[in-house]
Amino acid sequence: MSTRPRKQIHLGAHFPGVNNTTVWSDPRSGSQIDFSSFEHLARRAEAAKLDFFFLAEGLRLREHKGRIHDLDVVGRPDTLPVLAALAAVTDRLGLAGTINTTFNEPWELAKQFATLDLLSEGRAAWNLVTSPDAFTGANFRRGGYLPYAERYARAAEVVEVARALWDSWDDDAVLADRITGDFLRPGAVRPVTHHGTYADVVGLFETPRGPQGHPVLFQAGDSADGREFAAATADVVFSAHSTFDAGRAFYEDVKGRLAAHGRSRDSLKILPATVVVLGDTPDEAAERAREIRLQQVSGPTAIAFLEQVWGRDLEGYDPEGPLPDVEPDTENVSITRGRVRHAKDPAAVAAAWREQAEANGWSIRELVIQVTSRGGFVGTPEQVADDIDRHVQEDASDGFILVPHLTPGGLDEVFDRVIPLLQERGSFRAEYEGTTLREHLGLARPGAASAAEDEPAAELVG
Amino acid sequence: MPDTAPARTVHLGVDLTDAGAHPAAWRTTGSQAQRLFDAKRLVELVATAQRGLLDLVTLDDAFTLRPGRTGTVRGRLDAALVASRLAPRSGGVGLVPTVTTTHTEPFHVSKAIATIDHVSAGRAGWQVGWSTTPAEAAAFGRKAAQDEPDAVAEADEAVEVVTRLWDSWEDDAEIRDVATGRFVDREKLHYVDHEGIRFAVKGPSITPRPPQGQPPVVVRADSPASFDLAARRADVVRVRAATRDEAVALRAQVRDAAADAGRDPDALRVLVDAYVVVGDTRASAQARLDLLEDLEGVSWDTDSLTHVGTARDLAVTVEEWTSAGAADGFLLRPSSLSTDLDAVVDGVVPLLQGAGLFRTAYPGTTLRDTLGLPHPANRYAAIA
Ligand SMILES: Cc1cc2nc3c(=O)[nH]c(=O)nc-3n(C[C@H](O)[C@H](O)[C@H](O)COP(=O)(O)O)c2cc1C
């Protein structure tokens, strides 16, 4: 190992999502809608000096077998208004929101994120996601208008336009000189013109440049196109590769793409999603992890999960019994809609699972518990702190986005018991050093385009 | 008394747009023009409105920089996000951003307002906006600029979709039934299945029904098309009238049109826009206006009731207009927010309270409570 300085860990707090990671049947489980839940997690995350708070998004309620999926948490408030409200109850914590680039327009998004950055004094982040499926499109004017293959081409153009709009105001554009009567510095706001494939916009932007210049940009797609887009565009990748080996492979792959874009390895942070389960002893932690998995995968949830792969109704099967003997219906690929993953080759998956289940004597429910296990950190606070630090120091990640299983207090114990250990090691900040999210993440602030490069100003502000 | 007589209490909103309604407001001492985009300035203004027990604050919005000289305030924040930013540390006062319908998605509009309502525990409203400018059409590049009747027709359809999406969750849809493993009762979630002229929206919303059920819809009625929209869809109708007689006629027209549309006219609140310059004396109010006009270089050309005078004069005007059936209340447009809002809250409100014309406490917790509107039934639950 080289003797490079200790890397600083970056951590985000993910508000529990609308999937079966979130356990709602537990008596401690609170509302996923009441603002008090968001405030709880954000305040605790800020007290623990985390980099940011994170919200996911999905623009259509998930369906299973043609009906709204009712086994997981359903419903959530709108991403950006929640983050704007959290800006009122926190001072330093970054505020990251997932927003789709297919079903939003760049001018509106640029305005919303500039506003969030101003309202939060430099704490805004945008997690760019791209899914263009027609199922989601049914809630929007143009329906499923965008071919899957073009999702990142549009995303790239949306970002390009947004950046041009943010840069169309100089940082010091607002003069508010009461004596001369100049509200805006002449020439400090310039028109933007973009005639592209996915966006065709012209005009003078309405909202001043935010304290960060541009909000921090996250990306969360895993395809080769997604990784390339991240290397070209993003400040942070939200990845699903949280185990050590997969993490290192992903890290090397994405960081290795940066040089081709003229970027340094430090300019992009890779933060996998992960879960943490603590115990006073390793055994106790393992036991709690097991209990949580049982809560996450109820019998009906296990059957519904198999149905996604089998493409057929399996309601008659006993979740505590063996796997179905019928073969998957390979034609029926869209039994579940509105979620991220689908099995690519259902027949092969079913065969492999049957073999595993038989070899280990697993029931349907146990099989689902095993195959949907996403790793995560399970152990005593010392073990978990060691593990997290090792992942970061050995380049399996630059930190993590912590996903709790309970709303809103699921990370409280991590904040109380693990963070202090990371701080003691000097791997995680004990105090915020900067005020903006870019500063927390060690990311450069993009400079503004200079007015001098543009046309004469006088007629432009008008 | 004619049956159009208002209740004897008056509703008061205040517009928090820019530095005030007068274009030169930012140039006066204490205008805080340097802090125009600072959330804390707005937090202070909302606290003042709340101290005065005002019904609501409104925030205008637009997508492109207004044409104008460098000398006027230019630039705005997204009004819906500002309203949400103002929600957590306030209470009582309603938060009513303008959200436009011309270039936006009704699905997004619906969940944004619903979320402000959740975050504020029932204090959101929606001022319906529409856009006719070529500049805004060019900012989106998806269609040509629309004329006013067409833009209002689109707003009308958007209101239909947004309000249906608010109802797409019944209030008790979330059941958390551990025995069956079901989090929601999906029979209480509804596809809105809107297949209209301009949109097809499937639903349901991703956001549960807002605490108010239907956050109040505010429409500015200042053209035949928008007047019709207001009569059919608004809970709060903003009108402009320079004289009391004009306002009496307008309010009666709005109420008649609402009745023609099958609505109870008493379910509407008609607020007259009132520009106000308040001073300790009439002379000092006039002197403040003179200064603003000097700075601007032109006289202040307003399009509705304009009060330049003392708090007592304004209280008298409010009393006279409401008792004449000219208004259910006023949407105050302070010439200068940093001066006139305090003057209204500390000067006018106590006088109105003393006369029994204004509340001395918020009657409930939601904006509908404040406006005296009942919690609406859910249209989908009603059919079931
Ligand atoms: C860790 C992770 C989290 C994601 N979160 C979301 C989300 O909250 N909302 C969403 O619409 N998509 C989400 N996605 C999927 C992305 O939307 C992505 O745009 C989509 O999968 C298509 O891109 P891809 O083919 O590169 O994966 C997530 C993906 C990953 C890997």
mmCIF file of C-alpha atoms in Angstrom, chain B residues 142-347:
data_model
loop_
_atom_site.group_PDB
_atom_site.id
_atom_site.type_symbol
_atom_site.label_atom_id
_atom_site.label_comp_id
_atom_site.label_asym_id
_atom_site.label_seq_id
_atom_site.Cartn_x
_atom_site.Cartn_y
_atom_site.Cartn_z
ATOM 1 C CA ARG B 142 -42.166 22.924 -27.197
ATOM 2 C CA LYS B 143 -44.963 25.041 -28.605
ATOM 3 C CA ALA B 144 -45.737 28.524 -29.830
ATOM 4 C CA ALA B 145 -47.014 31.280 -27.550
ATOM 5 C CA GLN B 146 -50.735 30.999 -26.900
ATOM 6 C CA ASP B 147 -53.308 33.761 -26.792
ATOM 7 C CA GLU B 148 -55.046 34.424 -23.523
ATOM 8 C CA PRO B 149 -58.261 32.448 -24.107
ATOM 9 C CA ASP B 150 -56.242 29.442 -25.216
ATOM 10 C CA ALA B 151 -53.807 29.653 -22.290
ATOM 11 C CA VAL B 152 -56.723 29.977 -19.863
ATOM 12 C CA ALA B 153 -58.459 26.998 -21.477
ATOM 13 C CA GLU B 154 -55.291 25.006 -20.890
ATOM 14 C CA ALA B 155 -55.153 26.260 -17.286
ATOM 15 C CA ASP B 156 -58.751 25.134 -16.888
ATOM 16 C CA GLU B 157 -57.872 21.616 -18.005
ATOM 17 C CA ALA B 158 -54.778 21.642 -15.798
ATOM 18 C CA VAL B 159 -56.868 22.610 -12.751
ATOM 19 C CA GLU B 160 -59.168 19.704 -13.518
ATOM 20 C CA VAL B 161 -56.249 17.266 -13.611
ATOM 21 C CA VAL B 162 -54.457 18.717 -10.580
ATOM 22 C CA THR B 163 -57.557 18.665 -8.393
ATOM 23 C CA ARG B 164 -58.414 15.137 -9.495
ATOM 24 C CA LEU B 165 -54.899 14.005 -8.620
ATOM 25 C CA TRP B 166 -55.327 15.536 -5.151
ATOM 26 C CA ASP B 167 -58.356 13.292 -4.736
ATOM 27 C CA SER B 168 -56.669 10.238 -6.248
ATOM 28 C CA TRP B 169 -55.832 9.026 -2.750
ATOM 29 C CA GLU B 170 -58.662 8.755 -0.291
ATOM 30 C CA ASP B 171 -57.825 10.148 3.131
ATOM 31 C CA ASP B 172 -57.719 6.692 4.693
ATOM 32 C CA ALA B 173 -55.967 4.821 1.869
ATOM 33 C CA GLU B 174 -52.957 3.989 4.019
ATOM 34 C CA ILE B 175 -53.924 1.042 6.222
ATOM 35 C CA ARG B 176 -50.638 -0.619 7.339
ATOM 36 C CA ASP B 177 -52.398 -3.931 7.827
ATOM 37 C CA VAL B 178 -49.731 -6.203 9.246
ATOM 38 C CA ALA B 179 -52.014 -9.237 9.199
ATOM 39 C CA THR B 180 -52.382 -9.224 5.401
ATOM 40 C CA GLY B 181 -49.083 -7.493 4.673
ATOM 41 C CA ARG B 182 -50.866 -4.650 2.877
ATOM 42 C CA PHE B 183 -49.616 -1.096 3.332
ATOM 43 C CA VAL B 184 -52.403 0.571 1.358
ATOM 44 C CA ASP B 185 -55.936 -0.349 0.474
ATOM 45 C CA ARG B 186 -55.607 -0.070 -3.278
ATOM 46 C CA GLU B 187 -59.367 0.254 -3.649
ATOM 47 C CA LYS B 188 -58.846 3.707 -2.169
ATOM 48 C CA LEU B 189 -56.263 4.747 -4.733
ATOM 49 C CA HIS B 190 -57.774 5.974 -7.990
ATOM 50 C CA TYR B 191 -56.601 6.353 -11.535
ATOM 51 C CA VAL B 192 -57.704 9.777 -12.696
ATOM 52 C CA ASP B 193 -57.688 8.590 -16.325
ATOM 53 C CA HIS B 194 -57.900 12.070 -17.708
ATOM 54 C CA GLU B 195 -58.086 12.033 -21.491
ATOM 55 C CA GLY B 196 -58.416 15.676 -22.380
ATOM 56 C CA ILE B 197 -57.667 17.983 -25.241
ATOM 57 C CA ARG B 198 -54.186 18.834 -24.041
ATOM 58 C CA PHE B 199 -53.232 16.132 -21.609
ATOM 59 C CA ALA B 200 -53.741 12.487 -20.910
ATOM 60 C CA VAL B 201 -52.825 11.763 -17.312
ATOM 61 C CA LYS B 202 -53.218 8.325 -15.767
ATOM 62 C CA GLY B 203 -52.587 8.801 -12.045
ATOM 63 C CA PRO B 204 -52.874 8.201 -9.199
ATOM 64 C CA SER B 205 -50.631 10.860 -7.742
ATOM 65 C CA ILE B 206 -47.473 9.597 -6.083
ATOM 66 C CA THR B 207 -48.315 11.887 -3.148
ATOM 67 C CA PRO B 208 -51.141 11.131 -0.726
ATOM 68 C CA ARG B 209 -54.097 13.488 -0.521
ATOM 69 C CA PRO B 210 -53.042 16.821 0.953
ATOM 70 C CA PRO B 211 -54.212 17.552 4.521
ATOM 71 C CA GLN B 212 -56.762 20.085 3.259
ATOM 72 C CA GLY B 213 -58.080 17.607 0.736
ATOM 73 C CA GLN B 214 -58.154 20.365 -1.830
ATOM 74 C CA PRO B 215 -55.801 23.263 -1.172
ATOM 75 C CA PRO B 216 -57.629 26.499 -2.104
ATOM 76 C CA VAL B 217 -57.341 27.474 -5.748
ATOM 77 C CA VAL B 218 -56.751 31.168 -6.337
ATOM 78 C CA VAL B 219 -57.527 32.722 -9.717
ATOM 79 C CA ARG B 220 -56.959 36.304 -10.815
ATOM 80 C CA ALA B 221 -60.048 37.252 -12.776
ATOM 81 C CA ASP B 222 -59.210 40.148 -15.018
ATOM 82 C CA SER B 223 -60.407 39.070 -18.444
ATOM 83 C CA PRO B 224 -63.554 37.348 -19.717
ATOM 84 C CA ALA B 225 -61.733 34.013 -19.998
ATOM 85 C CA SER B 226 -60.135 34.160 -16.553
ATOM 86 C CA PHE B 227 -63.373 35.438 -15.041
ATOM 87 C CA ASP B 228 -65.101 32.329 -16.325
ATOM 88 C CA LEU B 229 -62.287 30.095 -15.027
ATOM 89 C CA ALA B 230 -62.544 31.747 -11.627
ATOM 90 C CA ALA B 231 -66.299 31.382 -11.437
ATOM 91 C CA ARG B 232 -66.094 27.683 -12.167
ATOM 92 C CA ARG B 233 -62.932 26.643 -10.363
ATOM 93 C CA ALA B 234 -61.609 29.176 -7.848
ATOM 94 C CA ASP B 235 -62.044 29.186 -4.103
ATOM 95 C CA VAL B 236 -60.468 32.618 -3.928
ATOM 96 C CA VAL B 237 -61.057 35.087 -6.753
ATOM 97 C CA ARG B 238 -58.776 38.072 -7.100
ATOM 98 C CA VAL B 239 -60.392 41.013 -8.867
ATOM 99 C CA ARG B 240 -59.237 44.500 -9.679
ATOM 100 C CA ALA B 241 -61.541 47.416 -9.089
ATOM 101 C CA ALA B 242 -60.659 51.060 -8.653
ATOM 102 C CA THR B 243 -63.994 52.097 -7.197
ATOM 103 C CA ARG B 244 -66.391 50.592 -4.743
ATOM 104 C CA ASP B 245 -69.240 50.519 -7.246
ATOM 105 C CA GLU B 246 -67.083 48.665 -9.731
ATOM 106 C CA ALA B 247 -66.180 46.137 -7.056
ATOM 107 C CA VAL B 248 -69.795 45.660 -5.987
ATOM 108 C CA ALA B 249 -70.727 44.902 -9.585
ATOM 109 C CA LEU B 250 -67.768 42.579 -10.118
ATOM 110 C CA ARG B 251 -68.375 40.597 -6.983
ATOM 111 C CA ALA B 252 -72.037 40.161 -7.860
ATOM 112 C CA GLN B 253 -71.034 39.008 -11.352
ATOM 113 C CA VAL B 254 -68.552 36.469 -9.994
ATOM 114 C CA ARG B 255 -71.124 35.115 -7.599
ATOM 115 C CA ASP B 256 -73.789 34.907 -10.304
ATOM 116 C CA ALA B 257 -71.418 33.161 -12.671
ATOM 117 C CA ALA B 258 -70.476 30.695 -9.940
ATOM 118 C CA ALA B 259 -74.149 30.019 -9.273
ATOM 119 C CA ASP B 260 -74.696 29.507 -13.006
ATOM 120 C CA ALA B 261 -71.866 26.971 -12.924
ATOM 121 C CA GLY B 262 -73.738 25.082 -10.232
ATOM 122 C CA ARG B 263 -71.656 26.283 -7.320
ATOM 123 C CA ASP B 264 -72.668 27.852 -4.031
ATOM 124 C CA PRO B 265 -71.614 31.510 -4.337
ATOM 125 C CA ASP B 266 -70.915 31.595 -0.616
ATOM 126 C CA ALA B 267 -68.128 29.082 -1.194
ATOM 127 C CA LEU B 268 -66.128 31.750 -3.047
ATOM 128 C CA ARG B 269 -64.024 34.469 -1.468
ATOM 129 C CA VAL B 270 -63.717 37.527 -3.657
ATOM 130 C CA LEU B 271 -60.656 39.593 -2.792
ATOM 131 C CA VAL B 272 -60.006 42.994 -4.318
ATOM 132 C CA ASP B 273 -56.396 43.873 -5.070
ATOM 133 C CA ALA B 274 -55.510 46.898 -2.958
ATOM 134 C CA TYR B 275 -52.314 48.853 -3.448
ATOM 135 C CA VAL B 276 -51.358 50.503 -0.211
ATOM 136 C CA VAL B 277 -49.031 53.278 0.886
ATOM 137 C CA VAL B 278 -49.541 53.732 4.612
ATOM 138 C CA GLY B 279 -48.152 56.603 6.673
ATOM 139 C CA ASP B 280 -48.661 58.127 10.109
ATOM 140 C CA THR B 281 -50.372 61.013 8.394
ATOM 141 C CA ARG B 282 -51.870 61.440 4.949
ATOM 142 C CA ALA B 283 -49.050 63.860 4.168
ATOM 143 C CA SER B 284 -46.344 61.375 5.128
ATOM 144 C CA ALA B 285 -47.948 58.629 3.054
ATOM 145 C CA GLN B 286 -48.131 60.995 0.108
ATOM 146 C CA ALA B 287 -44.522 62.029 0.693
ATOM 147 C CA ARG B 288 -43.471 58.363 0.521
ATOM 148 C CA LEU B 289 -45.320 57.930 -2.728
ATOM 149 C CA ASP B 290 -43.806 61.150 -4.088
ATOM 150 C CA LEU B 291 -40.356 59.812 -3.329
ATOM 151 C CA LEU B 292 -41.100 56.523 -5.097
ATOM 152 C CA GLU B 293 -42.471 58.380 -8.098
ATOM 153 C CA ASP B 294 -39.427 60.653 -8.181
ATOM 154 C CA LEU B 295 -37.122 57.654 -8.164
ATOM 155 C CA GLU B 296 -39.121 55.990 -10.902
ATOM 156 C CA GLY B 297 -39.583 59.179 -12.898
ATOM 157 C CA VAL B 298 -43.221 58.452 -13.651
ATOM 158 C CA SER B 299 -46.441 58.473 -11.689
ATOM 159 C CA TRP B 300 -47.678 55.231 -10.177
ATOM 160 C CA ASP B 301 -50.227 53.813 -12.520
ATOM 161 C CA THR B 302 -52.196 51.175 -10.634
ATOM 162 C CA ASP B 303 -55.070 49.094 -11.900
ATOM 163 C CA SER B 304 -57.116 48.633 -8.740
ATOM 164 C CA LEU B 305 -58.059 50.208 -5.434
ATOM 165 C CA THR B 306 -55.151 52.354 -4.302
ATOM 166 C CA HIS B 307 -54.857 53.720 -0.814
ATOM 167 C CA VAL B 308 -52.405 56.468 0.033
ATOM 168 C CA GLY B 309 -53.048 57.568 3.608
ATOM 169 C CA THR B 310 -53.195 56.546 7.233
ATOM 170 C CA ALA B 311 -53.958 53.169 8.741
ATOM 171 C CA ARG B 312 -57.225 54.611 10.021
ATOM 172 C CA ASP B 313 -58.273 55.718 6.528
ATOM 173 C CA LEU B 314 -57.488 52.262 5.197
ATOM 174 C CA ALA B 315 -59.495 50.585 7.948
ATOM 175 C CA VAL B 316 -62.417 52.831 7.073
ATOM 176 C CA THR B 317 -62.142 51.933 3.387
ATOM 177 C CA VAL B 318 -62.050 48.227 4.255
ATOM 178 C CA GLU B 319 -65.131 48.631 6.421
ATOM 179 C CA GLU B 320 -67.033 50.621 3.812
ATOM 180 C CA TRP B 321 -66.221 48.286 0.944
ATOM 181 C CA THR B 322 -67.035 45.114 2.802
ATOM 182 C CA SER B 323 -70.285 46.411 4.237
ATOM 183 C CA ALA B 324 -71.299 47.554 0.756
ATOM 184 C CA GLY B 325 -70.790 44.015 -0.553
ATOM 185 C CA ALA B 326 -67.829 45.074 -2.671
ATOM 186 C CA ALA B 327 -65.478 42.379 -1.366
ATOM 187 C CA ASP B 328 -65.016 39.453 0.974
ATOM 188 C CA GLY B 329 -61.592 40.841 1.594
ATOM 189 C CA PHE B 330 -58.494 42.332 0.077
ATOM 190 C CA LEU B 331 -55.267 41.151 -1.409
ATOM 191 C CA LEU B 332 -52.941 43.861 -0.196
ATOM 192 C CA ARG B 333 -50.136 44.964 -2.469
ATOM 193 C CA PRO B 334 -47.848 47.046 -0.252
ATOM 194 C CA SER B 335 -46.029 49.688 -2.242
ATOM 195 C CA SER B 336 -42.960 48.769 -0.244
ATOM 196 C CA LEU B 337 -42.899 45.518 1.720
ATOM 197 C CA SER B 338 -40.347 46.694 4.239
ATOM 198 C CA THR B 339 -42.549 49.607 5.330
ATOM 199 C CA ASP B 340 -46.178 49.032 4.444
ATOM 200 C CA LEU B 341 -46.540 45.486 5.704
ATOM 201 C CA ASP B 342 -45.653 46.491 9.269
ATOM 202 C CA ALA B 343 -47.968 49.468 8.960
ATOM 203 C CA VAL B 344 -50.848 47.206 7.951
ATOM 204 C CA VAL B 345 -50.174 44.653 10.658
ATOM 205 C CA ASP B 346 -49.541 47.118 13.469
ATOM 206 C CA GLY B 347 -51.900 49.853 12.334
#
